[in-house]
XYZ file of C-alpha atoms in Angstrom:
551
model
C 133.950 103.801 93.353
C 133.507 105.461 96.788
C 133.777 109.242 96.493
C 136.174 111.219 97.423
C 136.675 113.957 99.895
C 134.639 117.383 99.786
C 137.530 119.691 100.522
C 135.751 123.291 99.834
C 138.074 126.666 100.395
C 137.889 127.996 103.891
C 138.475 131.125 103.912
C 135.924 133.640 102.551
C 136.393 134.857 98.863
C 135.534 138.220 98.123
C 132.066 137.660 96.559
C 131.386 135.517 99.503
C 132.120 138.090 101.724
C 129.766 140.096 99.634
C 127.169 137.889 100.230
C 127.338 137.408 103.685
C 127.221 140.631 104.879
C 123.597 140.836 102.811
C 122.235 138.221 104.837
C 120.499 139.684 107.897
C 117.829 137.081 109.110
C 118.742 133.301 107.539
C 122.188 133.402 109.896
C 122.358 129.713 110.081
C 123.427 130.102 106.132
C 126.627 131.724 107.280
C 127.165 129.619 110.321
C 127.336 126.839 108.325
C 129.850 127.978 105.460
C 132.248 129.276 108.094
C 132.212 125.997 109.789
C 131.298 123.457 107.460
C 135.194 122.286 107.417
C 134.749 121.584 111.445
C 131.149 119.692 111.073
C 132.234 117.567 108.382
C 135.704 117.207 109.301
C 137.877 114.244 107.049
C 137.460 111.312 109.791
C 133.588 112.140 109.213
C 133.388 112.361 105.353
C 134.839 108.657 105.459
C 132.946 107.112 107.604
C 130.112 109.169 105.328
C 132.043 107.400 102.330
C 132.164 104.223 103.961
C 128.095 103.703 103.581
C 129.168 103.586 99.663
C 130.052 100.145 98.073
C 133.364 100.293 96.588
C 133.244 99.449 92.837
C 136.219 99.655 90.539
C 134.611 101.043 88.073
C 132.226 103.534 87.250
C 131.822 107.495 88.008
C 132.743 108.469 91.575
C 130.015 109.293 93.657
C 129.512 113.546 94.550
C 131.064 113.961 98.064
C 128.326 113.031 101.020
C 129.443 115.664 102.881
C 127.885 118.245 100.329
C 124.913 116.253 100.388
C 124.286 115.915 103.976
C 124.659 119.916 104.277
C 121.748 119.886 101.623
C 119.707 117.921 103.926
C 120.239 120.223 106.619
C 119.447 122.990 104.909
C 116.375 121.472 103.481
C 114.965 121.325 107.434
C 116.275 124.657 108.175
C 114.130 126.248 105.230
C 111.260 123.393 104.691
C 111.722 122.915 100.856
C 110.610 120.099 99.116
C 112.895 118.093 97.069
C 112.352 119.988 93.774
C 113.092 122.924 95.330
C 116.145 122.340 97.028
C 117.625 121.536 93.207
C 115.793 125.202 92.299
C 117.828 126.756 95.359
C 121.318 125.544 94.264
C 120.461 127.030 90.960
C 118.692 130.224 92.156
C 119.139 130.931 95.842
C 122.744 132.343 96.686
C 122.775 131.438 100.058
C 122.429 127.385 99.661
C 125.360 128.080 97.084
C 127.597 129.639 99.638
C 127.104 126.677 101.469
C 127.210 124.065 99.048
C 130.191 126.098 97.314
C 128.536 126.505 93.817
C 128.686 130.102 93.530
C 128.140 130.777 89.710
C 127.107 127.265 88.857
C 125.462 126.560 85.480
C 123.690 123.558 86.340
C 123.078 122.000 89.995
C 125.539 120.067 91.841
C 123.579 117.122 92.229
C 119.750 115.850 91.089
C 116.937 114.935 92.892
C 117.596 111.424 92.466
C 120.611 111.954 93.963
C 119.835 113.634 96.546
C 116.935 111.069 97.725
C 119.473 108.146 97.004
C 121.645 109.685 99.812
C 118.806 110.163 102.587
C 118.175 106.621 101.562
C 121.850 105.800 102.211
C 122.036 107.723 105.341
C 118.610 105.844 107.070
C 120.224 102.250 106.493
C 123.339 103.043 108.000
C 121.928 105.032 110.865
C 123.992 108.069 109.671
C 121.150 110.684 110.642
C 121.971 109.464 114.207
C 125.728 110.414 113.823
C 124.977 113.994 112.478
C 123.173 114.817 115.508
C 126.386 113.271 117.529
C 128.664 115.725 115.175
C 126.450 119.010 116.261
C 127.181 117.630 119.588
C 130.522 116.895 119.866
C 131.279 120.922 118.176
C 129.208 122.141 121.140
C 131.432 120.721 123.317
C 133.978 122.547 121.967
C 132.666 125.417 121.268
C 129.250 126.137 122.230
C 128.228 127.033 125.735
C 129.050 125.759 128.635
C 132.188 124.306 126.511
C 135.341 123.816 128.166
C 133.738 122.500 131.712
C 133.256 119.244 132.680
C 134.047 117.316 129.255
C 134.521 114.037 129.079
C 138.512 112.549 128.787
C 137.933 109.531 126.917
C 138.371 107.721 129.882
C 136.441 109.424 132.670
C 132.461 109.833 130.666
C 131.066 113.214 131.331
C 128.259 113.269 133.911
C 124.891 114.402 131.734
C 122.093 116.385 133.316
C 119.132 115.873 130.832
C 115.698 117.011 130.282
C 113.120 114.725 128.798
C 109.733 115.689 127.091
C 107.407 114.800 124.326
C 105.204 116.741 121.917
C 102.043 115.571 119.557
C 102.998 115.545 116.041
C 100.437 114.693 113.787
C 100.593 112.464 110.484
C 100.780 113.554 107.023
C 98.153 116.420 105.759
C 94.734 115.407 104.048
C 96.146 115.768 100.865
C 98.727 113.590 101.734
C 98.968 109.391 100.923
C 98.997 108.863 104.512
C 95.770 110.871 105.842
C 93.937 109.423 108.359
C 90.208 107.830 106.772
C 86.919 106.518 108.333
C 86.512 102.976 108.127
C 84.751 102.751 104.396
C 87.617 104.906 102.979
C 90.231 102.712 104.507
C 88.858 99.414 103.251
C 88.323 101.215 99.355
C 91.727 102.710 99.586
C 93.549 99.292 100.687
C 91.677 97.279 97.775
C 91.999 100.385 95.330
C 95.755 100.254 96.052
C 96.183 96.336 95.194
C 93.704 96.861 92.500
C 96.037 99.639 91.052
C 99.075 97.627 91.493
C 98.027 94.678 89.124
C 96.446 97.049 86.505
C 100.098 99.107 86.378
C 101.381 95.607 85.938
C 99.053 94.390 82.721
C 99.318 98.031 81.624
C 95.647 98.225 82.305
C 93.179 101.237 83.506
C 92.587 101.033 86.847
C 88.398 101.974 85.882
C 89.070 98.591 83.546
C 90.421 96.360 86.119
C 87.766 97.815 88.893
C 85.246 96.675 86.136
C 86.597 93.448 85.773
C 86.346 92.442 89.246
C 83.387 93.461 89.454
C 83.997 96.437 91.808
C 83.973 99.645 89.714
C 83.283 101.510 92.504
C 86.354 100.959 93.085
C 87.406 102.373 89.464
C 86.237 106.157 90.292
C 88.659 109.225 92.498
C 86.280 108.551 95.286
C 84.167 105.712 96.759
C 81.722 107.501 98.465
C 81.488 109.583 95.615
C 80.696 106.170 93.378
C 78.354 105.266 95.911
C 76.079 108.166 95.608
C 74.097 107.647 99.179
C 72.997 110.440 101.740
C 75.594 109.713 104.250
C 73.650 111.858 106.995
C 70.964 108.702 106.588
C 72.165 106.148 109.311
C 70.297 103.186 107.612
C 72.339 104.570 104.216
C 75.405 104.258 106.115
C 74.826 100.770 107.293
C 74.190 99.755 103.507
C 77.288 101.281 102.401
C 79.587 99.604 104.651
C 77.619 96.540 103.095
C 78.534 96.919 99.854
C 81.756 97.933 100.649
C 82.705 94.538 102.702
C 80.892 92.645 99.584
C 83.431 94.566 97.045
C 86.354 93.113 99.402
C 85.482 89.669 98.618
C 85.273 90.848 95.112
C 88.199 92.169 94.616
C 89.981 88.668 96.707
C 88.594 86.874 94.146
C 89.344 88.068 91.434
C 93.258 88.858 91.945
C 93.364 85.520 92.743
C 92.756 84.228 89.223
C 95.768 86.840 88.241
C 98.820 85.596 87.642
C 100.693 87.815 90.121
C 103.424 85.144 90.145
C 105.033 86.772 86.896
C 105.146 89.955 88.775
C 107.915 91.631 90.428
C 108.351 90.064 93.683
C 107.774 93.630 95.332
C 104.583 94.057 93.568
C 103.701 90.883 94.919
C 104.485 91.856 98.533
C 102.579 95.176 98.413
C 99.277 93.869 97.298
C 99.632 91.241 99.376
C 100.185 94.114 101.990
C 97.394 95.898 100.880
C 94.775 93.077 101.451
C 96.237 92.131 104.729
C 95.395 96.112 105.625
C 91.778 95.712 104.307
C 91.464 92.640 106.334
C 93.019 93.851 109.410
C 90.477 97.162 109.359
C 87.696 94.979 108.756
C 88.787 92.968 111.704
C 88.693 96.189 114.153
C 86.358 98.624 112.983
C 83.291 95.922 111.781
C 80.678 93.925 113.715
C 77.729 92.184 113.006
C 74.652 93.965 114.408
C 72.015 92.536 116.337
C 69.475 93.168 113.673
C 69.072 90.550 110.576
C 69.999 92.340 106.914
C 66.498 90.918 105.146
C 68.196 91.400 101.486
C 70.820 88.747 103.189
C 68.977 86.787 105.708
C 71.776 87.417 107.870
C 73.411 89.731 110.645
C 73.920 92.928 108.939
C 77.224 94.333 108.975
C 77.995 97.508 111.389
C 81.198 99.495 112.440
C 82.350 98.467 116.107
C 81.367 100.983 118.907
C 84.412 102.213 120.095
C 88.119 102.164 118.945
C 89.962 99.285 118.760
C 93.222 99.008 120.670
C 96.050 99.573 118.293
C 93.878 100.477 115.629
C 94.854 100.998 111.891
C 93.795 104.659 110.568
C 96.026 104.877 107.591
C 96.542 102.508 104.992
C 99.644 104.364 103.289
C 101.186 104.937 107.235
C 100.739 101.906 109.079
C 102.916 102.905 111.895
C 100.102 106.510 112.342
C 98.124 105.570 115.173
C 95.293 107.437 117.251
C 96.314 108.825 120.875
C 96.843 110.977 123.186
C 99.375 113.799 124.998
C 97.064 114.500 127.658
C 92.809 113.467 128.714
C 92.085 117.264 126.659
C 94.484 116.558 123.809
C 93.991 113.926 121.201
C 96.891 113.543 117.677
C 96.616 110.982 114.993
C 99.751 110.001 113.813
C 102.998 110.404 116.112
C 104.845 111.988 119.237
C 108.353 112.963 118.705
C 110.572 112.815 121.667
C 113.671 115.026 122.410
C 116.153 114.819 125.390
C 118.487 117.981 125.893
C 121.620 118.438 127.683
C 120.826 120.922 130.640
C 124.874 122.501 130.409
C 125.360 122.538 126.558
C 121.849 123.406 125.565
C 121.736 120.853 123.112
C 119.613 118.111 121.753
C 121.231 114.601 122.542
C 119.060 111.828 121.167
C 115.309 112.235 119.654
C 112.701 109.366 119.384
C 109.561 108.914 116.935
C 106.409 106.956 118.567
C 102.998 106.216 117.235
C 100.453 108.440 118.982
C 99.226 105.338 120.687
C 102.768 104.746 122.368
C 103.096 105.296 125.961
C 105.726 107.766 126.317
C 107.795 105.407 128.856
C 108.361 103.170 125.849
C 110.606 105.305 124.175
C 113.498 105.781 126.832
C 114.480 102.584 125.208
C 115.573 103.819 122.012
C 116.675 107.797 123.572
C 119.577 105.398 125.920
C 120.594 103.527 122.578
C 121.253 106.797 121.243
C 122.688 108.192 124.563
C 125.100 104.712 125.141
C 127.025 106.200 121.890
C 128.161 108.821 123.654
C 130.779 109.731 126.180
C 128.407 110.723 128.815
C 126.716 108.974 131.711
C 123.152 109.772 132.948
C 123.087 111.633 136.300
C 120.565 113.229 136.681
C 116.897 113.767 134.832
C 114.024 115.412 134.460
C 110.925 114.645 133.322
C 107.182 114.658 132.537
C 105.149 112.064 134.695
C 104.594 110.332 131.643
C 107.911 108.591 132.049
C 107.872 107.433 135.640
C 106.833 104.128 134.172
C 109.565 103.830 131.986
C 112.234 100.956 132.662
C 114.507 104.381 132.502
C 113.199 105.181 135.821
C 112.126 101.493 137.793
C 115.414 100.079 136.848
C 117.748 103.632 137.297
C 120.985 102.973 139.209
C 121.264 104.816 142.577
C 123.668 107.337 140.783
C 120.562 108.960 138.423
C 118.762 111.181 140.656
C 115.510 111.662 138.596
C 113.249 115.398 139.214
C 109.481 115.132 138.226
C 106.234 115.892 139.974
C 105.070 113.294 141.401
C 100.775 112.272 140.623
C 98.795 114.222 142.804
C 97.060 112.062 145.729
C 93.313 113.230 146.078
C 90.727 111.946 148.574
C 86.825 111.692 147.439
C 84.764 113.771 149.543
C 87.106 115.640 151.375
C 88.158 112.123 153.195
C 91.377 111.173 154.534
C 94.413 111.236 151.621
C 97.151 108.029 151.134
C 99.293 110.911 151.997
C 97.488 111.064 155.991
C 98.615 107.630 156.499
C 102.277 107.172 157.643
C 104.869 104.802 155.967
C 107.756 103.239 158.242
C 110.563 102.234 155.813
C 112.467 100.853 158.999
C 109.211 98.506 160.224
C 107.607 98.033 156.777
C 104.349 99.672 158.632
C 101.727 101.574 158.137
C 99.922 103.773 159.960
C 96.681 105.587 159.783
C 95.291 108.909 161.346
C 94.160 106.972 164.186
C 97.175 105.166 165.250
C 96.400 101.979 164.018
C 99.784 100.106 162.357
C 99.448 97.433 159.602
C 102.525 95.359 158.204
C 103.054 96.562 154.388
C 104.558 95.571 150.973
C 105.726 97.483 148.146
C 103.173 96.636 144.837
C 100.445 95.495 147.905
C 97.322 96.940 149.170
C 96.762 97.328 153.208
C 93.489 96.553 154.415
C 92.099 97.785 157.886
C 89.519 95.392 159.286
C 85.962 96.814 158.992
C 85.790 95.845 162.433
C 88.543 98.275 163.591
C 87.287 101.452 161.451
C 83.578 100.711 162.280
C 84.390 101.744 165.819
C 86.855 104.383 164.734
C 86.114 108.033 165.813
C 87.618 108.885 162.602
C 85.503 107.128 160.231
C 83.370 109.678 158.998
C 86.811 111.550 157.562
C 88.481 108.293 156.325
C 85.988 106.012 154.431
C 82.522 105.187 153.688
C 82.872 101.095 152.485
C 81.768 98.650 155.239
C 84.447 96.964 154.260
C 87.210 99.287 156.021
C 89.727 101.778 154.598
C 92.271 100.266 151.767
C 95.545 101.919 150.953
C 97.142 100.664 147.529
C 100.695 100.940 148.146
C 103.481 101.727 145.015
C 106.005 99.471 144.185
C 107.791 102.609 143.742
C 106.366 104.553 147.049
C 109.011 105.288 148.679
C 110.560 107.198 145.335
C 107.222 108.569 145.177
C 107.174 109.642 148.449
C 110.332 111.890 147.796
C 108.954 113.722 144.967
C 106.022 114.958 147.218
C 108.442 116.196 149.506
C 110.565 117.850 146.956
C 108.303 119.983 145.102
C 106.950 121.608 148.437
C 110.333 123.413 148.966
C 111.156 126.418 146.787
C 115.086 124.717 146.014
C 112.777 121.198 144.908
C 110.396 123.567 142.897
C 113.612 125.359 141.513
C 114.483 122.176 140.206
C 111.330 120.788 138.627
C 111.451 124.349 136.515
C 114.445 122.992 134.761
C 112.401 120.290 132.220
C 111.196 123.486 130.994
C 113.863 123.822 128.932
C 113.351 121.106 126.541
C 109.540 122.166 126.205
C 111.265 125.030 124.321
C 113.605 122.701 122.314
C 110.177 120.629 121.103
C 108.997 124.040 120.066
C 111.985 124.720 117.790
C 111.590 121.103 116.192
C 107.986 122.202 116.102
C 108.915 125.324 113.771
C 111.298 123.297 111.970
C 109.288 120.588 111.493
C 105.629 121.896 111.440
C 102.837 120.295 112.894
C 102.481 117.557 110.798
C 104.511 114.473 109.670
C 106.164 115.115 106.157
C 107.097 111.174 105.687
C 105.328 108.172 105.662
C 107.110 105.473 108.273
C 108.657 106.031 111.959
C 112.033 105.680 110.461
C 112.004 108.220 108.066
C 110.168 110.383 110.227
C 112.551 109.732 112.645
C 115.218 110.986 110.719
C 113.815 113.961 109.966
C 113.138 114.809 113.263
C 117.143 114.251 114.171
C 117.694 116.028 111.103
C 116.104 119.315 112.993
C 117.887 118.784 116.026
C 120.917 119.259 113.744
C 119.389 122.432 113.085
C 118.042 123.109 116.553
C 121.822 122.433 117.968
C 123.628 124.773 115.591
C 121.598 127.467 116.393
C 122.392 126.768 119.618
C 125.958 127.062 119.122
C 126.130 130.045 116.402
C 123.846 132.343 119.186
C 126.993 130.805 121.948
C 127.852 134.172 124.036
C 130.726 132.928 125.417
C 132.665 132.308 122.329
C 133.066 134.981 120.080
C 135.028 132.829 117.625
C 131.540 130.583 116.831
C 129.631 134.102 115.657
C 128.378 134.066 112.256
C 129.994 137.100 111.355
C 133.725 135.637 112.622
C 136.339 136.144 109.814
């Protein structure tokens, strides 16, 4: 059966009333049970019912709509999943929301409630509860009532676009991010582990039958008992390591895995194809010979692979960079606000590795579901490269600095030679004009700037000055102007804005991952700018009718 509708009382009873006049700092706890009945409104509970199967028989399902204000709550105050079941029991606030004021036992289990986030990833439904917060802020949160859309007519949309470094999941965590012995004992540890749960085994047993039981211990390098400040140790360690791979391939494949769960059978198959794909990128063969096996010895790879693997449990975690100072393993989370409403449209999860460009994909999926059309953006110079910005229709006017243009030695900038749109010309300090193409590179003849007066302040090669030229220039060329006018800097000051919006999802969300996977960290981070956007709206000046307080 598909459940039914969550139809809680509206007005506030009298030990409501009780409560929320006791509740001083967690505001968003009253926001939300005065206008729970507007968020989750009865066209939205069905299509929230509608990701259930409809069965004829059987106990109705416990209204989504109940559910999906747990999950909000469970951003807004970073519990884990045991707890939230402890707060509905024990913490009056989530039962003012959740309208279980006085309950004996909690409204739903854990299971439950991890079913539903489970429900609401397949069908995309995180996605539509940051659309809901969006849609009431158009109502009622500021800057509502101007400029909406008719249905007919899409609103014009001034966004901000930025990204922040969000790491992956804590040491402690599954996921953590592990050298390269740790990562190729973890991966065969894992398929090890998988088979013994399987022949209802000890894992120390099956380690010991495959003739690994390094493998069998908490710890590998622990098991391997070496001074890992000794370089030589090091080398003979990652030895015996690789040698315990082909142990461990060998043996599991005189298992009979075929009588195993076909799951089973996909994750240790998973978690050999990781220990093969780190051996892959992070080992070499050294120039010197191994005497004990009269061959290359075995040696990690100088350097970091591109695209390389630093999690077995997170495959998705990656190692990168926000800026040439800042380094993150695991993510960046992306977040574009609405400039007039103050509120988070669309969000986007990337591994760290990710150029930011590559996520405008995924922030206009989100953006194409609304009734607005991009006007006008602003953003980091990250995203100049994005097809967002090369591909933008002449309505979008787009406001970002522009890369600086520097000159070694004090010489002659690109920005000292002039471009003539009109001519498709260049020309240089000294007045000498060369045909041009966008994406091309114009070069003077060495004859011409070896008897220029000029050359000393223009270039040193004997080869003659070079000028690389955009394919974008011209665009380029605007931002330069812009930001050296006080109304262009004005307008670059905008994008910060959604700086501060990444630092509420930062507070909400803390600095590190709390899934494993883009997608469900992905939905965690829209389930913040759920929280991020009715904050927005419950702090709305202009509407007195939104405060918290409102009878």
């Amino acid at each position: 059966m598909r459940p039914g509708l969550w139809q809680p009382p509206v007005g506030l009873s009298a030990a409501e009333r009780a409560i929320v006049t006791r509740i001083k700092r967690a505001t968003l706890f009253v926001f939300l049970r005065l206008w729970r009945h507007e968020l989750f409104d009865v066209a939205f509970q069905e299509e929230l019912a509608a990701a259930y199967a409809a069965a004829p028989q059987g106990r109705p399902p416990l209204p989504p709509a109940q559910l999906a204000l747990a999950t909000v709550l469970q951003a807004y105050t970073g519990a884990s999943d045991d707890e939230v079941i402890e707060a509905t029991l024990m913490d009056r606030r989530w039962q003012l929301v959740l309208d279980c004021l006085e309950g004996e036992t909690a409204p739903f289990s854990k299971g439950t409630l991890v079913a539903f986030r489970r429900r609401l990833i397949e069908h995309d439904l995180d996605r539509r509860l940051v659309e809901r917060t969006v849609a009431l802020a158009e109502r009622v949160g500021p800057g509502a009532g101007g400029g909406g859309g008719t249905g007919f007519s899409p609103r014009a949309l001034r966004a901000a676009l930025d990204s922040s470094p969000w790491s992956g999941c804590a040491r402690g965590c599954a996921g953590r991010v592990e050298d390269t012995s740790n990562l190729l004992g973890h991966a065969r540890r894992k398929a090890l582990a998988l088979v013994a749960r399987q022949s209802a085994s000890a894992l120390s047993e099956m380690a010991a039958a495959a003739g690994t039981p390094v493998l069998g211990g908490t710890s590998l390098k622990a098991a391997l008992d070496l001074d890992w400040d000794d370089p030589a140790a090091r080398e003979r360690a990652l030895g015996r390591v690789l040698a315990t791979l082909a142990g461990v391939e060998r043996y599991l494949a005189t298992q009979p895995l075929e009588a195993a769960p076909l799951p089973v059978q996909a994750q240790v198959r998973a978690s050999l194809d990781a220990a093969q794909q780190v051996r892959a990128q992070d080992v070499e063969l050294a120039e010197r010979v191994d005497p004990s096996a009269g061959a290359a010895a075995p040696a990690v790879r100088q350097g970091v692979a591109r695209d390389r693997r630093i999690s077995i449990e997170d495959a998705a975690m990656r190692h990168g960079r926000k800026s040439k100072a800042q380094r993150v393993d695991g993510y960046k989370r992306h977040a574009l606000r609405d400039l007039d409403r103050a509120v988070v449209r669309a969000v986007a999860v990337t591994p760290a590795n990710v150029p930011e460009a590559q996520a405008t994909d995924a922030l206009l999926a989100d953006l194409a579901r609304q009734d607005v059309t991009l006007t006008e953006l602003h953003i980091d110079r990250a995203y100049l490269s994005s097809p967002l910005v090369r591909e933008r229709s002449p309505e979008l006017a787009i406001f970002c600095k522009a890369w600086p243009v520097r000159a070694a030695g004090g010489r002659f900038p690109k920005t000292a030679f002039v471009l003539d749109w009109d001519r498709q010309t260049l020309r240089c300090p000294n007045e000498v004009v060369l045909p041009f193409a966008p994406g091309g590179t114009v070069h003077f003849p060495a004859e011409t700037c070896a008897a220029c007066p000029l050359r000393a302040r223009c270039t040193t090669s004997a080869r003659g000055r070079s000028v690389a030229i955009h394919p974008d220039e011209r665009f380029l060329a605007e931002l330069r102007e812009r930001q050296h006018t006080a109304a262009g800097r004005a307008q670059l000051r905008e994008r910060v804005a959604v700086e501060h919006d990444l630092a509420h999802l930062g507070h909400w969300q803390g600095d590190r991952a709390r899934y494993l996977g883009e997608r469900k960290n992905l939905f965690d981070l829209r389930r913040c700018a759920v929280v991020n956007n009715l904050h927005v709206i419950a702090r709305a000046p202009a509407h007195p009718a939104v405060s918290v307080y409102a009878n």
